[in-house]
Coordinates of C-alpha atoms in Angstrom, one line a residue:
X30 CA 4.4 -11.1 -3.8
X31 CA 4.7 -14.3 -6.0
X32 CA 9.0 -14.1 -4.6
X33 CA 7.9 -14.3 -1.2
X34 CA 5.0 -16.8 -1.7
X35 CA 7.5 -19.2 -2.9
X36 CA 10.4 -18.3 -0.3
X37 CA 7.4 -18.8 2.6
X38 CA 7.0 -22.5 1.0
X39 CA 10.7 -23.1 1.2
X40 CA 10.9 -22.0 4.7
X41 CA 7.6 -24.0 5.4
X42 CA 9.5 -27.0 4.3
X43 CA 12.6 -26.6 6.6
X44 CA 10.4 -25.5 9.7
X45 CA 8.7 -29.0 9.2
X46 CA 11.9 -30.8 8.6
X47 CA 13.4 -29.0 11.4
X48 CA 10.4 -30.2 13.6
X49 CA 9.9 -33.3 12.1
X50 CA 6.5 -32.7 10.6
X51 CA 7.4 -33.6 7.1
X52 CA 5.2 -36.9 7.3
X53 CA 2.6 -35.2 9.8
X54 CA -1.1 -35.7 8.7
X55 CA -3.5 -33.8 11.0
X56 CA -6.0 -36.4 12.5
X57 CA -9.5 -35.4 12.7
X58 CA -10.6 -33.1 15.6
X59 CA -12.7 -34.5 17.7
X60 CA -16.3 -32.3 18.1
X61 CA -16.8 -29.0 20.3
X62 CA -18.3 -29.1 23.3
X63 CA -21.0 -26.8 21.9
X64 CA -21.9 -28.9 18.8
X65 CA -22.2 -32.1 21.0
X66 CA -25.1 -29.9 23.2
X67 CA -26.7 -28.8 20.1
X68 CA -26.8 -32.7 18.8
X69 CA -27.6 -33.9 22.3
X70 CA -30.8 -31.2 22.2
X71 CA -31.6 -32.2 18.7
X72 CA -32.0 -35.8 19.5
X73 CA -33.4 -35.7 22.6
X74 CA -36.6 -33.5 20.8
X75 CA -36.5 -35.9 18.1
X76 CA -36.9 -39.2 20.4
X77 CA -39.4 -37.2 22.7
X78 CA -41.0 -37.2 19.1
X79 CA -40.6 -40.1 16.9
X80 CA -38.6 -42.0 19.7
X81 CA -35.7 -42.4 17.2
X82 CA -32.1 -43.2 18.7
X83 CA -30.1 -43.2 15.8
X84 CA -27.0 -40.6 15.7
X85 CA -28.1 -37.1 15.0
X86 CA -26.1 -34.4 13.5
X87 CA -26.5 -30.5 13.0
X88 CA -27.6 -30.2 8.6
X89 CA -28.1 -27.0 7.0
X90 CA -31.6 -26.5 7.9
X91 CA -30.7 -26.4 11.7
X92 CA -28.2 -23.9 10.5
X93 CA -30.2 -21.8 8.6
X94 CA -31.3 -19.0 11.4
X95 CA -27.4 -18.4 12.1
X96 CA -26.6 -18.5 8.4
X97 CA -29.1 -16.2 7.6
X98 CA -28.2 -13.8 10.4
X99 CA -24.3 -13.9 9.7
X100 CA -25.3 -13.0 5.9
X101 CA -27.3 -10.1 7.5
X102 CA -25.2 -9.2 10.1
X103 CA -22.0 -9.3 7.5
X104 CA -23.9 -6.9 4.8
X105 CA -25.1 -4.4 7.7
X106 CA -21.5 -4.0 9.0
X107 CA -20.1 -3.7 5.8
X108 CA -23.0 -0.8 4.5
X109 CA -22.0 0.0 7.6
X110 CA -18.1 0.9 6.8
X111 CA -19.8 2.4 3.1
X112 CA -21.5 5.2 5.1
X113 CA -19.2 6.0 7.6
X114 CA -17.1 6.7 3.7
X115 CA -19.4 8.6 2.8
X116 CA -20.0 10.8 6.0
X117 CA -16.5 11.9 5.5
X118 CA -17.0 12.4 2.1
X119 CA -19.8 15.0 2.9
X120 CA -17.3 16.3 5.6
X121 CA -14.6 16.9 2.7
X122 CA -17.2 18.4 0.4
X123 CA -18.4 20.7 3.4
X124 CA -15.4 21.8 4.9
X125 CA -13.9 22.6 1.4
X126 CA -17.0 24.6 0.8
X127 CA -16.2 26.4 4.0
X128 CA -13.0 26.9 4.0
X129 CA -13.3 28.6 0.3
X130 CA -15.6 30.7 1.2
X131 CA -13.1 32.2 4.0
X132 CA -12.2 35.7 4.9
X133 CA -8.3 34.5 5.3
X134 CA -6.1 34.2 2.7
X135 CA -4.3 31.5 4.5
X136 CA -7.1 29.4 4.6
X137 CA -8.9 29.9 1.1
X138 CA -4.8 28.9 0.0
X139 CA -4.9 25.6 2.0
X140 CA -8.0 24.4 1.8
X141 CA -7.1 20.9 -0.1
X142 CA -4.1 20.1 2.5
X143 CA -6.3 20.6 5.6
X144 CA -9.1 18.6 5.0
X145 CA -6.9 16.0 3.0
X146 CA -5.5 15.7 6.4
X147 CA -8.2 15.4 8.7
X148 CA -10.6 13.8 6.5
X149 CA -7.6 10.7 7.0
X150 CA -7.1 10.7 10.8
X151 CA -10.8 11.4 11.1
X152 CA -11.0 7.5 9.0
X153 CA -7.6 6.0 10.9
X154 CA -9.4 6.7 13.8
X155 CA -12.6 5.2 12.5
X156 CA -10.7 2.0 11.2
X157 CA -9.3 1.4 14.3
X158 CA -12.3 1.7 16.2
X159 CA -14.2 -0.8 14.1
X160 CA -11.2 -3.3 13.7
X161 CA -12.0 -4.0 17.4
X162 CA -15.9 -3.7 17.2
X163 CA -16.0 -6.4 14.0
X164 CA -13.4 -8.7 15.5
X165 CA -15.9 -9.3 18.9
X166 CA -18.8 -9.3 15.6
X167 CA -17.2 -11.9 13.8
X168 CA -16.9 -14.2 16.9
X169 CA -20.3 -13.7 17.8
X170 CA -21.1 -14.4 14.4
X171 CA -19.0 -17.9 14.4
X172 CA -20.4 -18.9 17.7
X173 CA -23.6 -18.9 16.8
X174 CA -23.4 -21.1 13.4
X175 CA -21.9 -23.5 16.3
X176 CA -19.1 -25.4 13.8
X177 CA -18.3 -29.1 14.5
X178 CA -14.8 -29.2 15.5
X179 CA -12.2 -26.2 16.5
X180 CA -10.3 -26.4 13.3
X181 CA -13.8 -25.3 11.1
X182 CA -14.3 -22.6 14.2
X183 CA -11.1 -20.7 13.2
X184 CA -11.4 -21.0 9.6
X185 CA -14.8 -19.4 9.7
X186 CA -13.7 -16.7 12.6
X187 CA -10.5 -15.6 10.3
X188 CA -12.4 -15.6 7.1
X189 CA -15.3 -13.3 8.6
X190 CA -12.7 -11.2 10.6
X191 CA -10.5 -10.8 7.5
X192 CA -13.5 -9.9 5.1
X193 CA -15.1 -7.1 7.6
X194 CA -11.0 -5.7 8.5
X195 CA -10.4 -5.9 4.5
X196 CA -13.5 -3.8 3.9
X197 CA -12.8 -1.4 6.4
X198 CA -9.0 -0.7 6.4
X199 CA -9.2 -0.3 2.4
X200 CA -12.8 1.0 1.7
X201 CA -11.1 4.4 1.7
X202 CA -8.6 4.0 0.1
X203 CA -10.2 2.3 -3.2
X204 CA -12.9 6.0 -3.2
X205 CA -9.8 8.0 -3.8
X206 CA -8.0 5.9 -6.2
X207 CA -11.2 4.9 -8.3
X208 CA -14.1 6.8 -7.4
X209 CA -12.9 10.7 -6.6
X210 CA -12.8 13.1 -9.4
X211 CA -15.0 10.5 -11.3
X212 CA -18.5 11.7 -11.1
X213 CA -18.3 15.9 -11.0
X214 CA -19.8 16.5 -14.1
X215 CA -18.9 19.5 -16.2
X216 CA -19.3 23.3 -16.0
X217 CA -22.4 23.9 -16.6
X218 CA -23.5 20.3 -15.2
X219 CA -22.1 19.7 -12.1
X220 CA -23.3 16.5 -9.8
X221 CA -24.2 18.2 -6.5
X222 CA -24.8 16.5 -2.9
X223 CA -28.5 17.0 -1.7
X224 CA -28.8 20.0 -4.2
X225 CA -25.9 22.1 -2.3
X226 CA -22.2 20.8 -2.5
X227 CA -20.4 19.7 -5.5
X228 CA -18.9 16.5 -5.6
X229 CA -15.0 16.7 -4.7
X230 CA -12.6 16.6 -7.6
X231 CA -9.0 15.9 -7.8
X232 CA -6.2 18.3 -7.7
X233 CA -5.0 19.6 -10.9
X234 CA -1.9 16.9 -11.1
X235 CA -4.9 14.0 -10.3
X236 CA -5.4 11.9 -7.4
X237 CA -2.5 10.0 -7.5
X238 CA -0.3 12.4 -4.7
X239 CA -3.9 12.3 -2.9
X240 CA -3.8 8.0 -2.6
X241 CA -0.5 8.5 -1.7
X242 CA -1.2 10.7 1.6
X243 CA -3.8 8.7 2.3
X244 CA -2.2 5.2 2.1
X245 CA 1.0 6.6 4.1
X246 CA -1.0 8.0 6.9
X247 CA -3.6 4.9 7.1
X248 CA -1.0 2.7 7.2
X249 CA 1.6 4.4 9.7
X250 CA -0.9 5.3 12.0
X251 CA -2.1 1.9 12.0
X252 CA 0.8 -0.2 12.6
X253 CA 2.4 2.9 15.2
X254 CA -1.4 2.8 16.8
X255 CA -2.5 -0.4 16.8
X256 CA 0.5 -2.6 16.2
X257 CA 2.5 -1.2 18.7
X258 CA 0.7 0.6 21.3
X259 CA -2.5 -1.5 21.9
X260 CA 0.0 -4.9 21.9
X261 CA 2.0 -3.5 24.9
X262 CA -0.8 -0.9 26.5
X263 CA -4.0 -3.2 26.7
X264 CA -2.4 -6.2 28.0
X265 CA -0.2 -4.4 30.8
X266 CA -4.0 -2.6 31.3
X267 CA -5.3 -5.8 31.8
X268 CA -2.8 -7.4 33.6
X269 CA -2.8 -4.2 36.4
X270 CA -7.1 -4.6 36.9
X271 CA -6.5 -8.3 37.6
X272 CA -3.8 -7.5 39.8
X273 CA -5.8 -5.4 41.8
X274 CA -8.6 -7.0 41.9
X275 CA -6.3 -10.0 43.5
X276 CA -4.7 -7.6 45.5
X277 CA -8.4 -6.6 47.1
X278 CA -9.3 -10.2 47.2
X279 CA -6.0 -11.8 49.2
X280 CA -6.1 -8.1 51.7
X281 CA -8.8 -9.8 53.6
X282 CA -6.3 -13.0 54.4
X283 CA -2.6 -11.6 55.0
X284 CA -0.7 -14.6 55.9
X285 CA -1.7 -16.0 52.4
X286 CA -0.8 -12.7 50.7
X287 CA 2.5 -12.9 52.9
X288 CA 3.3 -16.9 52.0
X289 CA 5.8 -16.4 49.0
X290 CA 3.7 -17.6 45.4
X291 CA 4.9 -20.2 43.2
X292 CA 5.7 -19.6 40.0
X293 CA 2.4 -20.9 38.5
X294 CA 0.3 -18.1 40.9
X295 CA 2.4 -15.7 39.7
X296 CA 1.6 -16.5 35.9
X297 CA -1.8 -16.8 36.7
X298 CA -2.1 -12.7 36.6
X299 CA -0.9 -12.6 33.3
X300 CA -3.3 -12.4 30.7
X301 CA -4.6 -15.6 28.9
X302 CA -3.6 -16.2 25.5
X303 CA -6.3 -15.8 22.7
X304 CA -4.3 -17.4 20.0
X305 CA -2.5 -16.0 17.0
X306 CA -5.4 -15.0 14.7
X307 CA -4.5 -11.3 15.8
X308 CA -0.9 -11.6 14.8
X309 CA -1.7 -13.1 11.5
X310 CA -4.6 -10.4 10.9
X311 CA -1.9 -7.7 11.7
X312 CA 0.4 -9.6 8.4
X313 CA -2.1 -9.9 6.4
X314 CA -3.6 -6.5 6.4
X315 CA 0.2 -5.2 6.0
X316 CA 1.2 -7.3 3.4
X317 CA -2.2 -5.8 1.8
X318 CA -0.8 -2.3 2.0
X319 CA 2.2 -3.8 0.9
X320 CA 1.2 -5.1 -2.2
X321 CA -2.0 -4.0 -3.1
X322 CA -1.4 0.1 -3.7
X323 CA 2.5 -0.2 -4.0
X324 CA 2.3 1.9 -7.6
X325 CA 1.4 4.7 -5.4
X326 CA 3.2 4.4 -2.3
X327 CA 6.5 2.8 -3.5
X328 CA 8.0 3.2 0.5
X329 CA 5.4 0.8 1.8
X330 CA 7.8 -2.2 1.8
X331 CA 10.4 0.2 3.0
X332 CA 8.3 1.1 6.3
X333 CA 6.7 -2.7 6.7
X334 CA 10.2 -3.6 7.3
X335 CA 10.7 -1.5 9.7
X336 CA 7.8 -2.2 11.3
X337 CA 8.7 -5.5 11.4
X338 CA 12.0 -5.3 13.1
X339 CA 10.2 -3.3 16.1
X340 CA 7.3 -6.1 16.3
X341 CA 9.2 -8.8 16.0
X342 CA 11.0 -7.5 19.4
X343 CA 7.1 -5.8 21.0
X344 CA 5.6 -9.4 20.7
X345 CA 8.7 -11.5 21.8
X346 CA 8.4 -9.3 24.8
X347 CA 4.9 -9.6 25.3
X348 CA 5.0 -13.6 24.7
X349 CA 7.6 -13.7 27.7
X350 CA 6.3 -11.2 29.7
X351 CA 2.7 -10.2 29.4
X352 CA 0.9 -13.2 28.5
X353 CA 0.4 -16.7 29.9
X354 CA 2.6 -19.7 28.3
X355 CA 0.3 -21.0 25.4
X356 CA -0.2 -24.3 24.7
X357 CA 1.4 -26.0 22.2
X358 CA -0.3 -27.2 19.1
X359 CA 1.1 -29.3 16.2
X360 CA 0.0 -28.4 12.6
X361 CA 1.0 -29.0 9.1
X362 CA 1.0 -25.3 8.0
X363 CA -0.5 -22.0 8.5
X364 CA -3.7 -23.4 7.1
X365 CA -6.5 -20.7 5.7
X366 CA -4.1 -17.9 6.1
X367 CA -2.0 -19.0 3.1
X368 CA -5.3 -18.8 0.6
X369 CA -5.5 -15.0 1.8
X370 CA -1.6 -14.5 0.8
X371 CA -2.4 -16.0 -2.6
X372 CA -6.0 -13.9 -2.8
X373 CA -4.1 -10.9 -1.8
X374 CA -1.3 -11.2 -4.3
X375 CA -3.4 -12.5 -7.1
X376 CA -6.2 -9.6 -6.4
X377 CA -2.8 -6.7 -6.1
X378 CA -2.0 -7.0 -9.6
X379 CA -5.4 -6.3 -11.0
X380 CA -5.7 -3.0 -8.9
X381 CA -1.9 -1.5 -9.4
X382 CA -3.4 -2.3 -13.0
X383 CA -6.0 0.0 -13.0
X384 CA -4.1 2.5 -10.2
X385 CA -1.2 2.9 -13.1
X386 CA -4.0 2.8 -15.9
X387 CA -6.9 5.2 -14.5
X388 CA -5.4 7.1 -11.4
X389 CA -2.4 8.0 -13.0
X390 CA -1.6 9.9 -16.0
X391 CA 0.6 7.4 -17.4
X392 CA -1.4 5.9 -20.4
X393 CA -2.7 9.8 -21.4
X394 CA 0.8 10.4 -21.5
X395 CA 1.5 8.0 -23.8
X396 CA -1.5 8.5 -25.9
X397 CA -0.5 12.1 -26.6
X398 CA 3.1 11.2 -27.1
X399 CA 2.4 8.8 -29.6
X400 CA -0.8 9.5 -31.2
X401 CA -1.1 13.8 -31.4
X402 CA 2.0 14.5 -30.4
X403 CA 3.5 16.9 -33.4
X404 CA 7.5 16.6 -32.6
X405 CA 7.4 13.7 -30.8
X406 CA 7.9 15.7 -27.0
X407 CA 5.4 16.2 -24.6
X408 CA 4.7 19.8 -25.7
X409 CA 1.4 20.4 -25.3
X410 CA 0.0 18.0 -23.2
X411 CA -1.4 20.0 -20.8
X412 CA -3.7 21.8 -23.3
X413 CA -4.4 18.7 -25.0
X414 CA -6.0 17.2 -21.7
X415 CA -8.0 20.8 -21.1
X416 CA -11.3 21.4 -22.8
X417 CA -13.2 24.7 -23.5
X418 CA -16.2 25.7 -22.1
X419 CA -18.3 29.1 -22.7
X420 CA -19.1 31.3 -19.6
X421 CA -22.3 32.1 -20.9
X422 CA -23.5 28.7 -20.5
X423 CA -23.3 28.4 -16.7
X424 CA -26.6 27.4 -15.4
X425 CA -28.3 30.2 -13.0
X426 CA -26.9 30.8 -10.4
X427 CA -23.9 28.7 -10.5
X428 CA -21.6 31.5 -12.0
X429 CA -19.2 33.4 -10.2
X430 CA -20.6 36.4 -8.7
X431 CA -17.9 38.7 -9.7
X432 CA -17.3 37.8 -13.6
X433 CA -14.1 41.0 -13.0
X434 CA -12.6 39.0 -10.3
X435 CA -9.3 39.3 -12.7
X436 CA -9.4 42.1 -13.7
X437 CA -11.0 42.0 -17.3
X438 CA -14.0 39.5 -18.5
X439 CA -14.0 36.1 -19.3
X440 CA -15.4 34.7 -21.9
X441 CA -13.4 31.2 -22.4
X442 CA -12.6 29.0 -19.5
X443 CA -10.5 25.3 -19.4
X444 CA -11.0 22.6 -17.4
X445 CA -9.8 19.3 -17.2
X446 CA -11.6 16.7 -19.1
X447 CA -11.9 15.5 -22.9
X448 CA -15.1 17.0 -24.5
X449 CA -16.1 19.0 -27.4
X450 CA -15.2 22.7 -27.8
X451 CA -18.5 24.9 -26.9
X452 CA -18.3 25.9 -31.0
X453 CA -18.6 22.4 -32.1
X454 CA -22.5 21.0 -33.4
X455 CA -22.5 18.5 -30.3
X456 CA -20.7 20.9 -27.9
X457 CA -20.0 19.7 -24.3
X458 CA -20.5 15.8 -25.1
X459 CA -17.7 13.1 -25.2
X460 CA -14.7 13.5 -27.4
X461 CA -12.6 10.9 -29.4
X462 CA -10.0 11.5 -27.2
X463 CA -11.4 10.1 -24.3
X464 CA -12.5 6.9 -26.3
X465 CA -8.4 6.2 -27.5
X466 CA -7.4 6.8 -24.1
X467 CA -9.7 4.4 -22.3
X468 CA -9.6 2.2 -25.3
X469 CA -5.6 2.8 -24.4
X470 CA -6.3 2.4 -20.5
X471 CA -8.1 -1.0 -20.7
X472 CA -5.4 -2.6 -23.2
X473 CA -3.2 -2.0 -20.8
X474 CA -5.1 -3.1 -18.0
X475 CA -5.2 -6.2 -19.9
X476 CA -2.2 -6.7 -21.3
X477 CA -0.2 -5.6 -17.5
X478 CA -2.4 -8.3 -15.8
X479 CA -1.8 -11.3 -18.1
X480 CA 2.2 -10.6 -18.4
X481 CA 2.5 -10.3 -14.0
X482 CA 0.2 -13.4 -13.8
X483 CA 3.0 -15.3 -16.1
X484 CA 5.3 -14.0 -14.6
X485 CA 4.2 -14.9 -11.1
X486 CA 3.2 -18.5 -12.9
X487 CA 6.9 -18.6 -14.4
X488 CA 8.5 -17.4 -10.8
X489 CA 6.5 -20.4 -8.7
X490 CA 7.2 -23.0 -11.5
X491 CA 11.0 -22.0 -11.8
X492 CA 11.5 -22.3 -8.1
X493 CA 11.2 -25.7 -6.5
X494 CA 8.5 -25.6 -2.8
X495 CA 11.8 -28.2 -1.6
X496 CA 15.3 -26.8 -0.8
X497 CA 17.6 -28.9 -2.4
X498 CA 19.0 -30.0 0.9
X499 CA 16.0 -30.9 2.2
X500 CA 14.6 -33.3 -0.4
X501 CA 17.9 -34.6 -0.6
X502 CA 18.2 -35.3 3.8
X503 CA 14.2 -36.7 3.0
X504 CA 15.2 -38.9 0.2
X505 CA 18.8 -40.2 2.1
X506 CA 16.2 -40.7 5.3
X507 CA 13.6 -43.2 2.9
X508 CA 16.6 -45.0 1.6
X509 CA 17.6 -45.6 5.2
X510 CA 14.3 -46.7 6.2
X511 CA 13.9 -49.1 3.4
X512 CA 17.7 -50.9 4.0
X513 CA 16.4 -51.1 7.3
X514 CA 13.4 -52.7 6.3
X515 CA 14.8 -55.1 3.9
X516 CA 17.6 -56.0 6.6
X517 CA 14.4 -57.0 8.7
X518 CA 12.9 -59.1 6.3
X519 CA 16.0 -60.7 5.4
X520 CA 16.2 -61.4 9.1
X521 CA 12.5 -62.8 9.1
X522 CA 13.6 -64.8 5.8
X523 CA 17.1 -66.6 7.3
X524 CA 15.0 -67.5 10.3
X525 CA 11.9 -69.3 8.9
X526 CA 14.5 -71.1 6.1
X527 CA 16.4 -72.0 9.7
X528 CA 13.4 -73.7 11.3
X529 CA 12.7 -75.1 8.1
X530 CA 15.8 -76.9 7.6
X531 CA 15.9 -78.0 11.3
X532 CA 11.9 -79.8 10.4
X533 CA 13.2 -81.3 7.4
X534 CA 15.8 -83.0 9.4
X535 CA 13.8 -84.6 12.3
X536 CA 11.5 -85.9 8.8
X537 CA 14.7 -87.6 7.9
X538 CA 15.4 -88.9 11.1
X539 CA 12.2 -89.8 11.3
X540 CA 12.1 -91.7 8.2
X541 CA 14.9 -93.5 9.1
X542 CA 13.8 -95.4 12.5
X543 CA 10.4 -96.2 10.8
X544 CA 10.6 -97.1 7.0
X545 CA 7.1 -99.6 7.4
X546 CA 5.6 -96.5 9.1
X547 CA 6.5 -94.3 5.7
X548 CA 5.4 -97.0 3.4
X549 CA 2.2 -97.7 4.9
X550 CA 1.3 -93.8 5.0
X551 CA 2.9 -91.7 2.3
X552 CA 0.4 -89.8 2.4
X553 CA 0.7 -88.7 6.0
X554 CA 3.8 -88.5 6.1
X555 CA 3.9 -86.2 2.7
X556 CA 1.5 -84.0 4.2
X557 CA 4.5 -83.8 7.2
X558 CA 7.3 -82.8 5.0
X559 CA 4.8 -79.9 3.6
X560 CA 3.5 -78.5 7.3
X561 CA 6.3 -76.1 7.7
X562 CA 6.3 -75.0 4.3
X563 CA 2.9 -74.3 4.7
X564 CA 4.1 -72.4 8.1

């Protein structure tokens, strides 16, 4: 992530020399129409009042009923997103439930693939649904805080639109790689759901292969889905409903529908462009899945590339084809959507941190290998992560109702956690174990983030935001400019020491037809010779 920040800058730098934006500054926008009827409605209460004149202006208490509702609005939406999660959580826990219970043998033996799989489509269908619902939100939402000029509009717009599409396309993601698995309790002492279904757990191997499904689907589906299909499908939608609306409109007069169209008439059944805030959402939201889960989906870069190659071509096509020409705007960079890069990259190393630390079972691993580890193998491990737990203290009714099932009795059973042995004096509470390896877990966690942060800090220090060539072709261009300069005000110089000489002869001429005149007023005559200097 820091690598391509700092190639981004460099090509920054030689799209604005190649455009000649280097010494661009962007002037101040001048207000939206809607802020200058907001001020004009202000003032005109206010001199209906106090019959004051003086230049109003919108402050924060004018403000204050759209802030308060975007804070309101932005906390529903995002609850919102929390218990849609958790509805499919409940459908997990359910269908599991279900599905174990069932008379097949093929389904009791794939109960954890099928409702992996639908649980996801059930939220890729969900995200992509709500992308579209919170982008028309967010709008409403910057609309009605009314900012002053167009630049302030889209800042707020993409910040609101990115927080509510950050929340939803990764919201369930971060319950399977932090949250599932975590709160189940033990045998004996499971958490349950409105007293009935246990909370989910992870498979035997953890939840890593889980995230990885997950993240894979979520992110194909999105970019094939909404990347690809809704970029070419809704605007050649739109484009046919205005054509036959036209169509049912220009039936009524044939010789105009017969008189051959210009090309302007013909572009005006395209549809308008809205801008490129979609475009940079669809980056940004990759370059998310790109970076921020890449421990457990290593092909992510592999498929954003090829992503990339078929939407480089779906919007070049849509530009030329499908949409109206936009208007050309000049600007100094890509503005707020650079901050997000650096968010996103700063904010990815802190969760593959804790995705290598506490979704994996890399640092247990290690613990055991170097800590209890007897031959210095990873014999053993598995036991070492299984604890003991005695039958006879399952809680009523929450044993299995055929204790034969196996064909003899049993009396010890393992599961996966580290606690105390049901013979030990505080049986069933926390072991050491689990203290060295989060103790383990969050040194590492510490240690991983600092050395990626230098390292990013060493990568954008090392490598210079100027191509060589370009600060070079800047620098050559400022000598240019200043010989030119100079040459000018050497030009400027000969000419005024020109007209100088040319006074201080007519003095001396002057001096020589009137000698009495120069006697009798020095002075004058002084003050004369020192006019053109003075000039």
């Amino acid at each position: 992530a820091a690598t391509f920040m700092e190639h981004w800058k460099r090509k920054q730098m030689r799209l604005n020399y190649r455009w000649d934006l280097t010494g661009f500054e962007e002037e101040e926008d001048h207000p939206r129409a809607e802020y200058e009827a907001k001020v004009l409605e202000k003032s005109l209460r206010r001199e209906h009042k106090h019959k004051e004149t003086d230049k109003e202006k919108l402050t924060w208490k004018d403000r204050f009923p759209a802030y308060l509702t975007n804070f309101v609005g932005i906390i529903f939406m995002v609850g919102l997103t929390f218990a849609i999660v958790f509805g499919v959580i409940i459908y997990r826990i359910s269908t599991a439930a279900a599905l174990a219970i069932s008379s097949t043998p093929s389904g009791r033996s794939s109960v954890r693939v099928t409702v992996t799989a639908t649980a996801v489509i059930i939220n890729l269908v969900v995200i992509i649904i709500l992308d579209e619902v919170y982008g028309c939100i967010a709008r409403w939402l910057t609309q009605i805080e009314v900012p002053k000029t167009d630049k302030n509009f889209e800042e707020r717009l993409i910040f609101k639109a990115f927080l509510l599409q950050f929340v939803n396309a990764y919201t369930p993601i971060f319950y399977v790689a932090f949250f599932k698995g975590r709160f189940v309790g033990r045998p004996g002492d499971y958490v349950y759901i409105f007293h009935s279904f246990r909370m989910e757990e992870c498979a035997p191997g953890g939840c890593l292969m889980e995230l990885c499904i997950q993240l894979s689907i979520i992110m194909l589906g999105k970019q094939l889905i909404q990347n690809n299909l809704f970029e070419i499908g809704i605007p050649k939608m739109k484009k046919f409903i205005r054509y036959m609306k036209l169509k049912r409109r220009r039936s009524l007069d044939h010789e105009e529908h017969m008189k051959k169209k210009q090309r302007y008439e013909v572009d005006y059944n395209l549809e308008p462009f809205a801008g490129l805030t979609p475009e940079y959402m669809e980056m940004i939201i990759q370059f998310g899945f790109v970076t921020l889960f890449v421990a457990s989906f290593p092909l992510a870069p592999l498929f954003a590339l090829l992503n990339n190659i078929i939407e480089i071509r779906l919007d070049a096509k849509k530009f030329v084809t499908e949409l109206r020409r936009p208007v050309a705007v000049r600007a100094k960079d890509i503005g707020i959507w650079y901050n997000i890069l650096r968010g996103i990259g700063k904010l990815a190393v802190i969760i593959n941190a804790f995705v290598i630390s506490f979704t994996s079972d890399f640092i247990p691993r290690l613990v055991y290998l170097y800590m209890y580890s007897e031959n210095g193998t990873m014999h053993g491990f598995v036991n070492h992560t299984l604890s003991s737990f005695n039958v006879s203290d399952f809680q009523a009714g929450t044993a299995p109702n055929d204790p034969m099932d196996l064909g003899y009795e049993v009396q010890i059973c393992r599961y996966k956690d580290y606690r105390e042995p049901p013979w030990s004096e505080n049986k069933y509470d926390i072991s050491k174990d689990f203290w060295a390896v989060l103790a383990a877990r969050l040194a590492f966690v510490i240690v991983f983030q600092n050395l990626v942060m230098f390292m990013s800090d060493f990568v954008d220090w090392i490598i210079p935001d100027i191509p060589k060539d370009i600060s070079q072709q800047i620098h050559k261009e400022k000598v240019l400019m200043v010989e030119v300069f100079m040459r000018e005000e050497q030009g400027k110089l000969q000419m005024l020491e020109t007209w100088k000489d040319k006074d201080n002869k007519k003095g001396e001429n002057c001096n020589n037809h009137s000698p009495r005149l120069s006697r009798s007023h020095s002075g004058s005559l002084s003050s004369c010779h020192s006019y053109p200097l003075d000039v």
